[in-house]
Amino acid sequence: MSEKKKVIIVGAGVSGLSAGIYAQLNGFDTQIIEKHFISGGMCTAWYRKNYRFDYCIQWLAGSKYGTFYETYKETNVINDDVEILNMDIHNRNLSEDGTDMIVYTDLDRWQDYLIKMSPEDEKSIRRMCRDIRWCCYLKPFDLAPPLRSIWDYTKSFFSCFPALYMVLKHKNKSYAEYIRSLKFKNKDLEKKLINIYGECDFAAYAFLLIMSWYTKKNAGYPMGGSLEVAKRMQSRFEEYGGEMLLKKEVDEILTKNEKAIGVKLVDGTILQADYVISATDTYTTMYKLLKGNYVTDEFKKAFSNWSLFTSFVQVSFGINKKLETDFPVQVVLAKDKKIGNTQLDHCYRILNYNFDKTMAPENKTCIIFRFDSPYKQWKDLTKEEYQEEKRKIEEDTKKLLEFHYPGSSEFIEVCDVATPLTTIRYTGAWKGAYEGFRPSAKNVIKQLKQSLPKLENFFMASQWLFPGGGIPPSVQSGKWAVQVICHKEKKKFISKK
């Protein structure tokens, strides 16, 4: 009997865990190396005085059916014991003048709500909702790109045609440009719709796709949140016999004769492997782990020309009182308002986690504020300046909490401030970009390759390969990497026991 071939995976985020599960399932000897003391990467949460502060999942595309759903079941992202909550409201957008607009997850309900708000725009509203419905036809591929045949693409074309038509029609539009192209007569409604994402170059197609998942109840929230997802995935990996090395950092991916042969840890330890999968952000992979020796023009262009998701600050409150709300997620428009030294470009978000009883003790509440804060504002701060900025942010956010929930500040038991530097310290994500590249008119239909032309036996699994990022492509990329390895080894790929 031949000896098992070894796969080393750098990073125990969702992509790395997915790759590890499939590699182990397909008969490889698999190690995942993670610099943090827990797995999950950005898919995480932490405890403060019995409150759990979640850092990632608000909704999960593919929570009910489809390619993503099957992959979640295979990797234990969700299972039959996990309750999926489908919320009635995506968010409430609160304008500076005190008026609001609710984004309902049920498209028929949202359509009726908008028509009631602006009867003169019924035609434009119905057109937008039709575009969203057509995106429901999208069916992501289960098979890695190098393994697909012409027949696979032909089948996809016919089964997904309405969604593909939306891609071709709107791929070069930003969200704001798309809303304006609908030619609303009521300019106040047009402004409110644009303010969902603002004037940034957020792809129109990304909006349509998100809303299509919601209206099919295929974007639910897994109760227990991000940390439990990571725990379930790690449990599945170890159940299959994989080895997890925590608190170990990889310094370099070792190569010989244009082939990946293992990794070198920061402590000098050398680990040999037949295959290496890097599940870090792609910038770290290219310039730190591979020392800039294999950067392709494709990646150079992406790093130079594609916008990143702006890093963010999260301020989490544990409150010794039940704070009720009809709106678990609120987007408060506050352009040019300052929180600490960050001048807001668009808004801040308020998340009330009453819907998930695992986040706070009984009769208490977990409230989270988030706002974009560019990495460049943080990168050169001294230790003293950093602590002072966190203090200012805590002070300013407590005032916002009191404004939105009068009388609540006296019940604060704990306040935790996480910054872009927190993200970088624990995950290494380049510039603190929590979901990698922002989906824009430049890149929304593009995808970066998982392999490098001049380096054999090396693959990448990461949300950074897919503009928009998130859990679905992260899990899928891990599966795809192992599919290609199995093909190279002439092994039949299996996805579940």
PDB file of N, CA, C and O in Angstrom, residues 281-325:
ATOM      1  N   ASP A 281      -4.814  35.707   2.832  1.00  0.00           N
ATOM      2  CA  ASP A 281      -5.147  36.674   1.788  1.00  0.00           C
ATOM      3  C   ASP A 281      -4.073  36.589   0.707  1.00  0.00           C
ATOM      4  O   ASP A 281      -2.915  36.250   0.965  1.00  0.00           O
ATOM      5  N   THR A 282      -4.456  36.883  -0.516  1.00  0.00           N
ATOM      6  CA  THR A 282      -3.562  36.646  -1.651  1.00  0.00           C
ATOM      7  C   THR A 282      -2.336  37.558  -1.640  1.00  0.00           C
ATOM      8  O   THR A 282      -1.276  37.176  -2.148  1.00  0.00           O
ATOM      9  N   TYR A 283      -2.434  38.756  -1.073  1.00  0.00           N
ATOM     10  CA  TYR A 283      -1.273  39.644  -1.008  1.00  0.00           C
ATOM     11  C   TYR A 283      -0.209  39.043  -0.101  1.00  0.00           C
ATOM     12  O   TYR A 283       0.978  39.016  -0.444  1.00  0.00           O
ATOM     13  N   THR A 284      -0.636  38.543   1.055  1.00  0.00           N
ATOM     14  CA  THR A 284       0.306  37.888   1.969  1.00  0.00           C
ATOM     15  C   THR A 284       0.931  36.664   1.305  1.00  0.00           C
ATOM     16  O   THR A 284       2.136  36.420   1.426  1.00  0.00           O
ATOM     17  N   THR A 285       0.103  35.892   0.618  1.00  0.00           N
ATOM     18  CA  THR A 285       0.619  34.710  -0.083  1.00  0.00           C
ATOM     19  C   THR A 285       1.716  35.095  -1.068  1.00  0.00           C
ATOM     20  O   THR A 285       2.806  34.510  -1.081  1.00  0.00           O
ATOM     21  N   MET A 286       1.425  36.090  -1.898  1.00  0.00           N
ATOM     22  CA  MET A 286       2.343  36.453  -2.978  1.00  0.00           C
ATOM     23  C   MET A 286       3.628  37.098  -2.475  1.00  0.00           C
ATOM     24  O   MET A 286       4.729  36.726  -2.894  1.00  0.00           O
ATOM     25  N   TYR A 287       3.496  38.062  -1.587  1.00  0.00           N
ATOM     26  CA  TYR A 287       4.652  38.887  -1.251  1.00  0.00           C
ATOM     27  C   TYR A 287       5.366  38.493   0.036  1.00  0.00           C
ATOM     28  O   TYR A 287       6.551  38.790   0.194  1.00  0.00           O
ATOM     29  N   LYS A 288       4.677  37.816   0.936  1.00  0.00           N
ATOM     30  CA  LYS A 288       5.335  37.382   2.171  1.00  0.00           C
ATOM     31  C   LYS A 288       5.724  35.908   2.089  1.00  0.00           C
ATOM     32  O   LYS A 288       6.894  35.551   2.234  1.00  0.00           O
ATOM     33  N   LEU A 289       4.752  35.048   1.839  1.00  0.00           N
ATOM     34  CA  LEU A 289       5.031  33.608   1.893  1.00  0.00           C
ATOM     35  C   LEU A 289       5.832  33.122   0.684  1.00  0.00           C
ATOM     36  O   LEU A 289       6.658  32.210   0.804  1.00  0.00           O
ATOM     37  N   LEU A 290       5.589  33.735  -0.482  1.00  0.00           N
ATOM     38  CA  LEU A 290       6.332  33.360  -1.695  1.00  0.00           C
ATOM     39  C   LEU A 290       7.386  34.398  -2.065  1.00  0.00           C
ATOM     40  O   LEU A 290       8.004  34.317  -3.135  1.00  0.00           O
ATOM     41  N   LYS A 291       7.592  35.386  -1.188  1.00  0.00           N
ATOM     42  CA  LYS A 291       8.676  36.366  -1.313  1.00  0.00           C
ATOM     43  C   LYS A 291       8.650  37.137  -2.630  1.00  0.00           C
ATOM     44  O   LYS A 291       9.680  37.626  -3.106  1.00  0.00           O
ATOM     45  N   GLY A 292       7.459  37.261  -3.229  1.00  0.00           N
ATOM     46  CA  GLY A 292       7.331  38.028  -4.453  1.00  0.00           C
ATOM     47  C   GLY A 292       7.891  37.365  -5.691  1.00  0.00           C
ATOM     48  O   GLY A 292       7.998  37.995  -6.752  1.00  0.00           O
ATOM     49  N   ASN A 293       8.218  36.087  -5.603  1.00  0.00           N
ATOM     50  CA  ASN A 293       8.885  35.395  -6.715  1.00  0.00           C
ATOM     51  C   ASN A 293       7.937  34.870  -7.786  1.00  0.00           C
ATOM     52  O   ASN A 293       8.398  34.496  -8.869  1.00  0.00           O
ATOM     53  N   TYR A 294       6.639  34.823  -7.484  1.00  0.00           N
ATOM     54  CA  TYR A 294       5.719  34.194  -8.439  1.00  0.00           C
ATOM     55  C   TYR A 294       4.497  35.058  -8.733  1.00  0.00           C
ATOM     56  O   TYR A 294       3.458  34.549  -9.155  1.00  0.00           O
ATOM     57  N   VAL A 295       4.616  36.357  -8.528  1.00  0.00           N
ATOM     58  CA  VAL A 295       3.466  37.237  -8.725  1.00  0.00           C
ATOM     59  C   VAL A 295       3.164  37.367 -10.221  1.00  0.00           C
ATOM     60  O   VAL A 295       4.022  37.787 -10.997  1.00  0.00           O
ATOM     61  N   THR A 296       1.978  37.010 -10.627  1.00  0.00           N
ATOM     62  CA  THR A 296       1.582  37.100 -12.035  1.00  0.00           C
ATOM     63  C   THR A 296       1.027  38.486 -12.345  1.00  0.00           C
ATOM     64  O   THR A 296       0.652  39.246 -11.444  1.00  0.00           O
ATOM     65  N   ASP A 297       0.945  38.809 -13.624  1.00  0.00           N
ATOM     66  CA  ASP A 297       0.367  40.091 -14.035  1.00  0.00           C
ATOM     67  C   ASP A 297      -1.082  40.206 -13.572  1.00  0.00           C
ATOM     68  O   ASP A 297      -1.549  41.302 -13.232  1.00  0.00           O
ATOM     69  N   GLU A 298      -1.781  39.079 -13.566  1.00  0.00           N
ATOM     70  CA  GLU A 298      -3.177  39.065 -13.124  1.00  0.00           C
ATOM     71  C   GLU A 298      -3.297  39.597 -11.705  1.00  0.00           C
ATOM     72  O   GLU A 298      -4.149  40.450 -11.399  1.00  0.00           O
ATOM     73  N   PHE A 299      -2.434  39.126 -10.809  1.00  0.00           N
ATOM     74  CA  PHE A 299      -2.496  39.566  -9.418  1.00  0.00           C
ATOM     75  C   PHE A 299      -1.967  40.986  -9.257  1.00  0.00           C
ATOM     76  O   PHE A 299      -2.493  41.766  -8.451  1.00  0.00           O
ATOM     77  N   LYS A 300      -0.940  41.342 -10.010  1.00  0.00           N
ATOM     78  CA  LYS A 300      -0.431  42.715  -9.936  1.00  0.00           C
ATOM     79  C   LYS A 300      -1.518  43.717 -10.293  1.00  0.00           C
ATOM     80  O   LYS A 300      -1.675  44.752  -9.636  1.00  0.00           O
ATOM     81  N   LYS A 301      -2.265  43.415 -11.338  1.00  0.00           N
ATOM     82  CA  LYS A 301      -3.352  44.303 -11.759  1.00  0.00           C
ATOM     83  C   LYS A 301      -4.451  44.379 -10.698  1.00  0.00           C
ATOM     84  O   LYS A 301      -5.006  45.451 -10.440  1.00  0.00           O
ATOM     85  N   ALA A 302      -4.765  43.241 -10.105  1.00  0.00           N
ATOM     86  CA  ALA A 302      -5.804  43.241  -9.060  1.00  0.00           C
ATOM     87  C   ALA A 302      -5.362  44.087  -7.867  1.00  0.00           C
ATOM     88  O   ALA A 302      -6.124  44.922  -7.363  1.00  0.00           O
ATOM     89  N   PHE A 303      -4.125  43.896  -7.401  1.00  0.00           N
ATOM     90  CA  PHE A 303      -3.641  44.658  -6.255  1.00  0.00           C
ATOM     91  C   PHE A 303      -3.555  46.150  -6.565  1.00  0.00           C
ATOM     92  O   PHE A 303      -3.758  46.983  -5.676  1.00  0.00           O
ATOM     93  N   SER A 304      -3.292  46.491  -7.813  1.00  0.00           N
ATOM     94  CA  SER A 304      -3.127  47.895  -8.192  1.00  0.00           C
ATOM     95  C   SER A 304      -4.447  48.586  -8.512  1.00  0.00           C
ATOM     96  O   SER A 304      -4.622  49.777  -8.215  1.00  0.00           O
ATOM     97  N   ASN A 305      -5.365  47.857  -9.117  1.00  0.00           N
ATOM     98  CA  ASN A 305      -6.550  48.497  -9.700  1.00  0.00           C
ATOM     99  C   ASN A 305      -7.872  48.202  -9.007  1.00  0.00           C
ATOM    100  O   ASN A 305      -8.843  48.938  -9.212  1.00  0.00           O
ATOM    101  N   TRP A 306      -7.951  47.135  -8.252  1.00  0.00           N
ATOM    102  CA  TRP A 306      -9.217  46.791  -7.611  1.00  0.00           C
ATOM    103  C   TRP A 306      -9.284  47.395  -6.213  1.00  0.00           C
ATOM    104  O   TRP A 306      -8.323  47.302  -5.433  1.00  0.00           O
ATOM    105  N   SER A 307     -10.426  47.962  -5.884  1.00  0.00           N
ATOM    106  CA  SER A 307     -10.616  48.523  -4.545  1.00  0.00           C
ATOM    107  C   SER A 307     -10.819  47.413  -3.522  1.00  0.00           C
ATOM    108  O   SER A 307     -11.397  46.364  -3.823  1.00  0.00           O
ATOM    109  N   LEU A 308     -10.342  47.669  -2.315  1.00  0.00           N
ATOM    110  CA  LEU A 308     -10.557  46.741  -1.206  1.00  0.00           C
ATOM    111  C   LEU A 308     -11.785  47.174  -0.409  1.00  0.00           C
ATOM    112  O   LEU A 308     -12.166  48.344  -0.418  1.00  0.00           O
ATOM    113  N   PHE A 309     -12.400  46.224   0.287  1.00  0.00           N
ATOM    114  CA  PHE A 309     -13.354  46.605   1.316  1.00  0.00           C
ATOM    115  C   PHE A 309     -12.595  47.430   2.353  1.00  0.00           C
ATOM    116  O   PHE A 309     -11.518  47.042   2.806  1.00  0.00           O
ATOM    117  N   THR A 310     -13.154  48.565   2.719  1.00  0.00           N
ATOM    118  CA  THR A 310     -12.506  49.409   3.728  1.00  0.00           C
ATOM    119  C   THR A 310     -12.526  48.701   5.074  1.00  0.00           C
ATOM    120  O   THR A 310     -13.536  48.120   5.473  1.00  0.00           O
ATOM    121  N   SER A 311     -11.399  48.738   5.753  1.00  0.00           N
ATOM    122  CA  SER A 311     -11.339  48.141   7.093  1.00  0.00           C
ATOM    123  C   SER A 311     -12.330  48.852   8.012  1.00  0.00           C
ATOM    124  O   SER A 311     -12.754  49.981   7.747  1.00  0.00           O
ATOM    125  N   PHE A 312     -12.716  48.202   9.092  1.00  0.00           N
ATOM    126  CA  PHE A 312     -13.746  48.787   9.946  1.00  0.00           C
ATOM    127  C   PHE A 312     -13.379  48.698  11.429  1.00  0.00           C
ATOM    128  O   PHE A 312     -12.502  47.936  11.836  1.00  0.00           O
ATOM    129  N   VAL A 313     -14.062  49.522  12.186  1.00  0.00           N
ATOM    130  CA  VAL A 313     -14.006  49.480  13.649  1.00  0.00           C
ATOM    131  C   VAL A 313     -15.299  48.861  14.146  1.00  0.00           C
ATOM    132  O   VAL A 313     -16.379  49.180  13.652  1.00  0.00           O
ATOM    133  N   GLN A 314     -15.181  47.961  15.109  1.00  0.00           N
ATOM    134  CA  GLN A 314     -16.368  47.387  15.750  1.00  0.00           C
ATOM    135  C   GLN A 314     -16.342  47.730  17.230  1.00  0.00           C
ATOM    136  O   GLN A 314     -15.362  47.437  17.921  1.00  0.00           O
ATOM    137  N   VAL A 315     -17.408  48.347  17.694  1.00  0.00           N
ATOM    138  CA  VAL A 315     -17.561  48.660  19.122  1.00  0.00           C
ATOM    139  C   VAL A 315     -18.712  47.820  19.646  1.00  0.00           C
ATOM    140  O   VAL A 315     -19.851  47.957  19.205  1.00  0.00           O
ATOM    141  N   SER A 316     -18.401  46.934  20.592  1.00  0.00           N
ATOM    142  CA  SER A 316     -19.383  45.961  21.090  1.00  0.00           C
ATOM    143  C   SER A 316     -19.750  46.280  22.531  1.00  0.00           C
ATOM    144  O   SER A 316     -18.866  46.500  23.370  1.00  0.00           O
ATOM    145  N   PHE A 317     -21.049  46.275  22.795  1.00  0.00           N
ATOM    146  CA  PHE A 317     -21.542  46.562  24.141  1.00  0.00           C
ATOM    147  C   PHE A 317     -22.281  45.357  24.711  1.00  0.00           C
ATOM    148  O   PHE A 317     -23.120  44.758  24.028  1.00  0.00           O
ATOM    149  N   GLY A 318     -21.970  45.029  25.959  1.00  0.00           N
ATOM    150  CA  GLY A 318     -22.767  44.089  26.727  1.00  0.00           C
ATOM    151  C   GLY A 318     -23.600  44.880  27.709  1.00  0.00           C
ATOM    152  O   GLY A 318     -23.052  45.603  28.555  1.00  0.00           O
ATOM    153  N   ILE A 319     -24.925  44.773  27.593  1.00  0.00           N
ATOM    154  CA  ILE A 319     -25.828  45.644  28.339  1.00  0.00           C
ATOM    155  C   ILE A 319     -26.738  44.824  29.246  1.00  0.00           C
ATOM    156  O   ILE A 319     -27.410  43.890  28.794  1.00  0.00           O
ATOM    157  N   ASN A 320     -26.753  45.181  30.493  1.00  0.00           N
ATOM    158  CA  ASN A 320     -27.513  44.450  31.508  1.00  0.00           C
ATOM    159  C   ASN A 320     -28.984  44.862  31.496  1.00  0.00           C
ATOM    160  O   ASN A 320     -29.559  45.298  32.489  1.00  0.00           O
ATOM    161  N   LYS A 321     -29.574  44.718  30.316  1.00  0.00           N
ATOM    162  CA  LYS A 321     -30.980  45.055  30.131  1.00  0.00           C
ATOM    163  C   LYS A 321     -31.397  44.536  28.770  1.00  0.00           C
ATOM    164  O   LYS A 321     -30.602  44.499  27.829  1.00  0.00           O
ATOM    165  N   LYS A 322     -32.659  44.152  28.627  1.00  0.00           N
ATOM    166  CA  LYS A 322     -33.178  43.726  27.342  1.00  0.00           C
ATOM    167  C   LYS A 322     -33.584  44.971  26.552  1.00  0.00           C
ATOM    168  O   LYS A 322     -34.507  45.691  26.943  1.00  0.00           O
ATOM    169  N   LEU A 323     -32.858  45.248  25.460  1.00  0.00           N
ATOM    170  CA  LEU A 323     -33.177  46.390  24.612  1.00  0.00           C
ATOM    171  C   LEU A 323     -33.923  45.889  23.383  1.00  0.00           C
ATOM    172  O   LEU A 323     -33.338  45.290  22.482  1.00  0.00           O
ATOM    173  N   GLU A 324     -35.212  46.127  23.344  1.00  0.00           N
ATOM    174  CA  GLU A 324     -36.049  45.601  22.267  1.00  0.00           C
ATOM    175  C   GLU A 324     -35.930  46.475  21.016  1.00  0.00           C
ATOM    176  O   GLU A 324     -35.701  47.678  21.096  1.00  0.00           O
ATOM    177  N   THR A 325     -36.093  45.839  19.856  1.00  0.00           N
ATOM    178  CA  THR A 325     -36.091  46.567  18.597  1.00  0.00           C
ATOM    179  C   THR A 325     -36.834  45.777  17.534  1.00  0.00           C
ATOM    180  O   THR A 325     -36.877  44.541  17.591  1.00  0.00           O
TER     181      THR A 325
END
